[in-house]
Tab-separated table of C-alpha atoms in Angstrom:
chain	number	residue	atom	x	y	z
A	22	UNK	CA	-7.643	0.860	-18.701
A	23	UNK	CA	-9.259	-0.415	-15.548
A	24	UNK	CA	-5.954	-0.895	-13.552
A	25	UNK	CA	-6.419	-3.357	-10.644
A	26	UNK	CA	-9.930	-4.712	-10.191
A	27	UNK	CA	-11.130	-6.827	-7.205
A	28	UNK	CA	-14.288	-8.863	-6.594
A	29	UNK	CA	-16.341	-8.900	-4.492
A	30	UNK	CA	-16.423	-5.392	-2.882
A	31	UNK	CA	-18.111	-6.663	0.360
A	32	UNK	CA	-18.571	-10.065	1.762
A	33	UNK	CA	-19.933	-11.618	5.022
A	34	UNK	CA	-19.008	-15.080	5.958
A	35	UNK	CA	-19.783	-17.367	8.835
A	36	UNK	CA	-16.922	-18.980	10.830
A	37	UNK	CA	-15.735	-22.041	8.869
A	38	UNK	CA	-16.969	-21.045	5.492
A	39	UNK	CA	-14.607	-20.670	2.532
A	40	UNK	CA	-14.319	-18.056	-0.223
A	41	UNK	CA	-11.984	-16.842	-2.833
A	42	UNK	CA	-11.187	-13.124	-3.483
A	43	UNK	CA	-10.439	-12.358	-7.142
A	44	UNK	CA	-7.987	-9.797	-8.442
A	45	UNK	CA	-7.084	-8.788	-11.955
A	46	UNK	CA	-4.809	-6.215	-13.501
A	47	UNK	CA	-4.537	-4.970	-17.131
A	48	UNK	CA	-1.255	-3.013	-16.704
A	49	UNK	CA	0.970	-5.931	-17.917
A	50	UNK	CA	2.656	-6.061	-14.570
A	51	UNK	CA	4.726	-9.053	-13.499
A	52	UNK	CA	4.326	-8.736	-9.694
A	53	UNK	CA	1.058	-8.924	-7.804
A	54	UNK	CA	0.361	-8.715	-3.987
A	55	UNK	CA	-2.360	-9.404	-1.453
A	56	UNK	CA	-2.504	-7.098	1.753
A	57	UNK	CA	-4.922	-6.860	4.623
A	58	UNK	CA	-5.430	-3.673	6.435
A	59	UNK	CA	-6.658	-3.541	10.052
A	60	UNK	CA	-7.035	-0.465	12.301
A	61	UNK	CA	-3.811	0.309	14.143
A	62	UNK	CA	-1.818	-2.406	12.210
A	63	UNK	CA	-1.401	-0.611	8.951
A	64	UNK	CA	-1.047	-2.603	5.680
A	65	UNK	CA	0.362	-6.146	5.990
A	66	UNK	CA	1.442	-8.326	3.134
A	67	UNK	CA	-0.221	-11.786	3.034
A	68	UNK	CA	1.267	-13.201	-0.112
A	69	UNK	CA	2.979	-12.003	-3.238
A	70	UNK	CA	3.764	-13.256	-6.702
A	71	UNK	CA	6.747	-12.042	-8.645
A	72	UNK	CA	5.776	-13.690	-11.826
A	73	UNK	CA	3.103	-16.177	-13.281
A	74	UNK	CA	3.560	-19.477	-11.469
A	75	UNK	CA	5.479	-18.252	-8.444
A	76	UNK	CA	4.149	-17.267	-5.055
A	77	UNK	CA	5.878	-16.251	-1.790
A	78	UNK	CA	4.608	-15.818	1.733
A	79	UNK	CA	4.508	-12.385	3.203
A	80	UNK	CA	4.215	-11.137	6.707
A	81	UNK	CA	0.762	-12.815	7.680
A	82	UNK	CA	0.168	-15.869	5.402
A	83	UNK	CA	-1.465	-18.235	7.971
A	84	UNK	CA	-5.028	-19.173	7.029
A	85	UNK	CA	-4.647	-18.083	3.418
A	86	UNK	CA	-3.757	-19.653	0.034
A	87	UNK	CA	-3.080	-18.012	-3.311
A	88	UNK	CA	-3.069	-18.858	-6.888
A	89	UNK	CA	-1.414	-16.942	-9.747
A	90	UNK	CA	-3.661	-18.073	-12.532
A	91	UNK	CA	-1.931	-16.227	-15.227
A	92	UNK	CA	-0.093	-12.915	-15.624
A	93	UNK	CA	-3.315	-10.904	-15.102
A	94	UNK	CA	-4.957	-12.772	-12.231
A	95	UNK	CA	-4.037	-13.475	-8.589
A	96	UNK	CA	-6.550	-14.984	-6.223
A	97	UNK	CA	-6.638	-15.254	-2.429
A	98	UNK	CA	-8.572	-18.124	-0.779
A	99	UNK	CA	-9.725	-18.456	2.760
A	100	UNK	CA	-10.357	-22.202	3.308
A	101	UNK	CA	-11.988	-22.013	6.761
A	102	UNK	CA	-12.696	-18.410	7.617
A	103	UNK	CA	-12.129	-17.110	11.273
A	104	UNK	CA	-13.376	-13.832	12.825
A	105	UNK	CA	-9.639	-12.824	13.007
A	106	UNK	CA	-9.742	-12.608	9.279
A	107	UNK	CA	-12.321	-9.746	9.392
A	108	UNK	CA	-10.451	-7.093	7.502
A	109	UNK	CA	-10.208	-4.997	4.376
A	110	UNK	CA	-8.248	-6.886	1.683
A	111	UNK	CA	-6.264	-5.008	-1.076
A	112	UNK	CA	-4.748	-6.485	-4.141
A	113	UNK	CA	-1.881	-4.557	-5.821
A	114	UNK	CA	0.424	-4.966	-8.783
A	115	UNK	CA	3.733	-3.483	-9.703
A	116	UNK	CA	5.871	-3.086	-12.640
A	117	UNK	CA	9.304	-1.631	-13.421
A	118	UNK	CA	9.490	2.003	-14.471
A	119	UNK	CA	12.477	3.909	-16.013
A	120	UNK	CA	15.391	3.575	-13.709
A	121	UNK	CA	14.515	0.081	-12.638
A	122	UNK	CA	12.253	0.812	-9.784
A	123	UNK	CA	8.799	-0.665	-9.125
A	124	UNK	CA	5.625	1.299	-8.429
A	125	UNK	CA	2.787	-0.436	-6.816
A	126	UNK	CA	-0.950	0.260	-7.622
A	127	UNK	CA	-3.719	-0.755	-5.514
A	128	UNK	CA	-7.259	-2.203	-6.249
A	129	UNK	CA	-10.384	-0.806	-4.662
A	130	UNK	CA	-10.368	-3.476	-1.815
A	131	UNK	CA	-12.768	-6.094	-0.474
A	132	UNK	CA	-14.389	-5.580	2.924
A	133	UNK	CA	-14.707	-9.049	4.644
A	134	UNK	CA	-16.700	-9.614	7.778
A	135	UNK	CA	-16.424	-13.133	9.449
A	136	UNK	CA	-19.166	-13.674	12.105
B	105	UNK	CA	11.439	-7.153	9.494
B	106	UNK	CA	12.793	-3.670	8.314
B	107	UNK	CA	10.604	-0.869	9.638
B	108	UNK	CA	9.121	2.365	8.380
B	109	UNK	CA	8.042	4.790	11.071
B	110	UNK	CA	5.671	7.794	10.681
B	111	UNK	CA	4.416	10.490	12.976
B	112	UNK	CA	1.371	8.827	14.495
B	113	UNK	CA	-0.625	12.049	14.174
B	114	UNK	CA	-3.313	13.133	13.762
B	115	UNK	CA	-2.052	16.320	12.166
B	116	UNK	CA	-4.362	19.249	11.739
B	117	UNK	CA	-3.527	22.363	9.736
B	118	UNK	CA	-5.661	25.331	8.539
B	119	UNK	CA	-6.636	25.655	4.893
B	120	UNK	CA	-3.740	27.362	2.924
B	121	UNK	CA	-0.969	26.188	5.354
B	122	UNK	CA	1.857	23.833	4.718
B	123	UNK	CA	1.369	20.369	5.984
B	124	UNK	CA	4.575	18.304	6.779
B	125	UNK	CA	4.623	14.649	7.007
B	126	UNK	CA	7.631	12.727	8.077
B	127	UNK	CA	8.928	9.122	7.765
B	128	UNK	CA	11.989	7.279	8.767
B	129	UNK	CA	13.182	3.926	7.635
B	130	UNK	CA	15.607	1.334	9.096
B	131	UNK	CA	16.745	-0.483	5.918
B	132	UNK	CA	19.922	1.319	4.494
B	133	UNK	CA	19.626	-0.627	1.312
B	134	UNK	CA	16.305	1.112	0.297
B	135	UNK	CA	16.700	3.167	-2.869
B	136	UNK	CA	13.180	4.136	-3.588
B	137	UNK	CA	10.436	5.611	-1.418
B	138	UNK	CA	6.790	6.124	-1.917
B	139	UNK	CA	3.977	8.271	-0.552
B	140	UNK	CA	0.396	7.017	-0.769
B	141	UNK	CA	-2.787	8.921	0.069
B	142	UNK	CA	-5.690	6.952	1.425
B	143	UNK	CA	-9.085	8.528	1.832
B	144	UNK	CA	-11.452	6.987	4.322
B	145	UNK	CA	-12.909	3.868	2.966
B	146	UNK	CA	-10.877	3.844	-0.159
B	147	UNK	CA	-7.612	2.230	-1.256
B	148	UNK	CA	-4.060	3.679	-1.105
B	149	UNK	CA	-3.329	5.856	-4.103
B	150	UNK	CA	0.296	6.547	-5.132
B	151	UNK	CA	1.016	10.270	-5.166
B	152	UNK	CA	4.752	10.523	-5.039
B	153	UNK	CA	7.837	8.465	-5.686
B	154	UNK	CA	11.374	9.567	-4.869
B	155	UNK	CA	14.620	7.741	-5.714
B	156	UNK	CA	17.431	10.170	-5.165
B	157	UNK	CA	18.546	12.523	-2.463
B	158	UNK	CA	16.978	15.936	-2.429
B	159	UNK	CA	13.629	17.327	-3.366
B	160	UNK	CA	11.074	16.265	-5.932
B	161	UNK	CA	8.193	18.548	-6.690
B	162	UNK	CA	4.836	17.708	-8.274
B	163	UNK	CA	2.298	20.465	-8.077
B	164	UNK	CA	1.601	21.284	-4.380
B	165	UNK	CA	3.537	18.305	-3.305
B	166	UNK	CA	7.176	18.080	-2.498
B	167	UNK	CA	8.887	14.901	-1.379
B	168	UNK	CA	12.335	15.246	0.299
B	169	UNK	CA	14.767	12.403	0.725
B	170	UNK	CA	17.774	12.322	2.882
B	171	UNK	CA	19.514	8.780	2.656
B	172	UNK	CA	22.330	9.607	5.109
B	173	UNK	CA	19.649	10.344	7.766
B	174	UNK	CA	17.189	7.586	6.439
B	175	UNK	CA	14.485	10.186	6.384
B	176	UNK	CA	11.880	11.060	3.797
B	177	UNK	CA	9.181	13.696	4.095
B	178	UNK	CA	6.164	14.988	2.159
B	179	UNK	CA	5.221	18.715	2.140
B	180	UNK	CA	1.860	19.717	0.918
B	181	UNK	CA	1.663	23.488	0.161
B	182	UNK	CA	-1.524	25.478	0.127
B	183	UNK	CA	-3.336	22.695	1.831
B	184	UNK	CA	-6.976	22.200	0.908
B	185	UNK	CA	-9.814	20.359	2.727
B	186	UNK	CA	-9.703	17.724	-0.146
B	187	UNK	CA	-6.127	16.886	1.222
B	188	UNK	CA	-7.615	15.491	4.342
B	189	UNK	CA	-6.630	11.817	4.210
B	190	UNK	CA	-4.258	9.300	5.715
B	191	UNK	CA	-0.781	9.465	4.181
B	192	UNK	CA	1.283	6.336	4.067
B	193	UNK	CA	4.994	6.086	3.540
B	194	UNK	CA	6.423	2.888	2.054
B	195	UNK	CA	9.977	1.629	1.242
B	196	UNK	CA	11.170	-1.612	-0.330
B	197	UNK	CA	11.993	-4.423	1.900
B	198	UNK	CA	15.843	-4.996	1.274
B	199	UNK	CA	16.446	-5.221	-2.421
B	200	UNK	CA	13.018	-6.809	-3.158
B	201	UNK	CA	9.950	-5.471	-4.813
B	202	UNK	CA	7.975	-6.009	-1.638
B	203	UNK	CA	7.083	-2.771	0.216
B	204	UNK	CA	7.058	-2.106	3.965
B	205	UNK	CA	4.391	0.424	4.952
B	206	UNK	CA	4.269	2.865	7.788
B	207	UNK	CA	1.052	2.988	9.791
B	208	UNK	CA	0.108	6.235	8.257
B	209	UNK	CA	-0.433	9.798	9.490
B	210	UNK	CA	-3.975	11.182	9.416
B	211	UNK	CA	-4.134	14.747	8.093
B	212	UNK	CA	-7.076	17.099	8.512
B	213	UNK	CA	-7.231	20.234	6.747
B	214	UNK	CA	-9.627	22.727	8.363
B	215	UNK	CA	-11.587	25.290	6.288
């Protein structure tokens, strides 16, 4: 059971380049999330998906697009990278436990630098 | 935007002491609360979930929830240098699955 996996682990982009961050989970969770973490700002939600085929904006969606390819996979795309998107990106997934509550589990992260 | 506030820290305790981490939240609808531990350069790891008023114990960790005061805490007994990390408190946003995270408290346990 790998949990939540992310690729790549590190990436350096030039301003204006595009890339897709990949995320997959093997916990049969319905919900998946993309966060970014910046010093002093904490974890901020970019997009989330409550189920296959649905996505919703979070706190900081500008400059990003997402695709929920199937139940397992949720990708994050930067169409035209900007230095302000230099950050650590985390994918997470959550599923209901006994009592009806959700617990979120995180992937290892992608460190992205935009020059 | 509902908020989750944590002591900004950093917090430093000697090995073997009790470390106390605190969190307040603004959304009265929240029913579940989570503590994550994040080592430097690593991803957040869920260490405690609490859903009802009172205490929940798991090994050296105790989470305490007071819904009336909108306050949740994490106590770490017999602190070890390996507990040195940033601890994040999180609560659901309204009745949704989305979590709002505090900015974290950095804990250092000195040998």
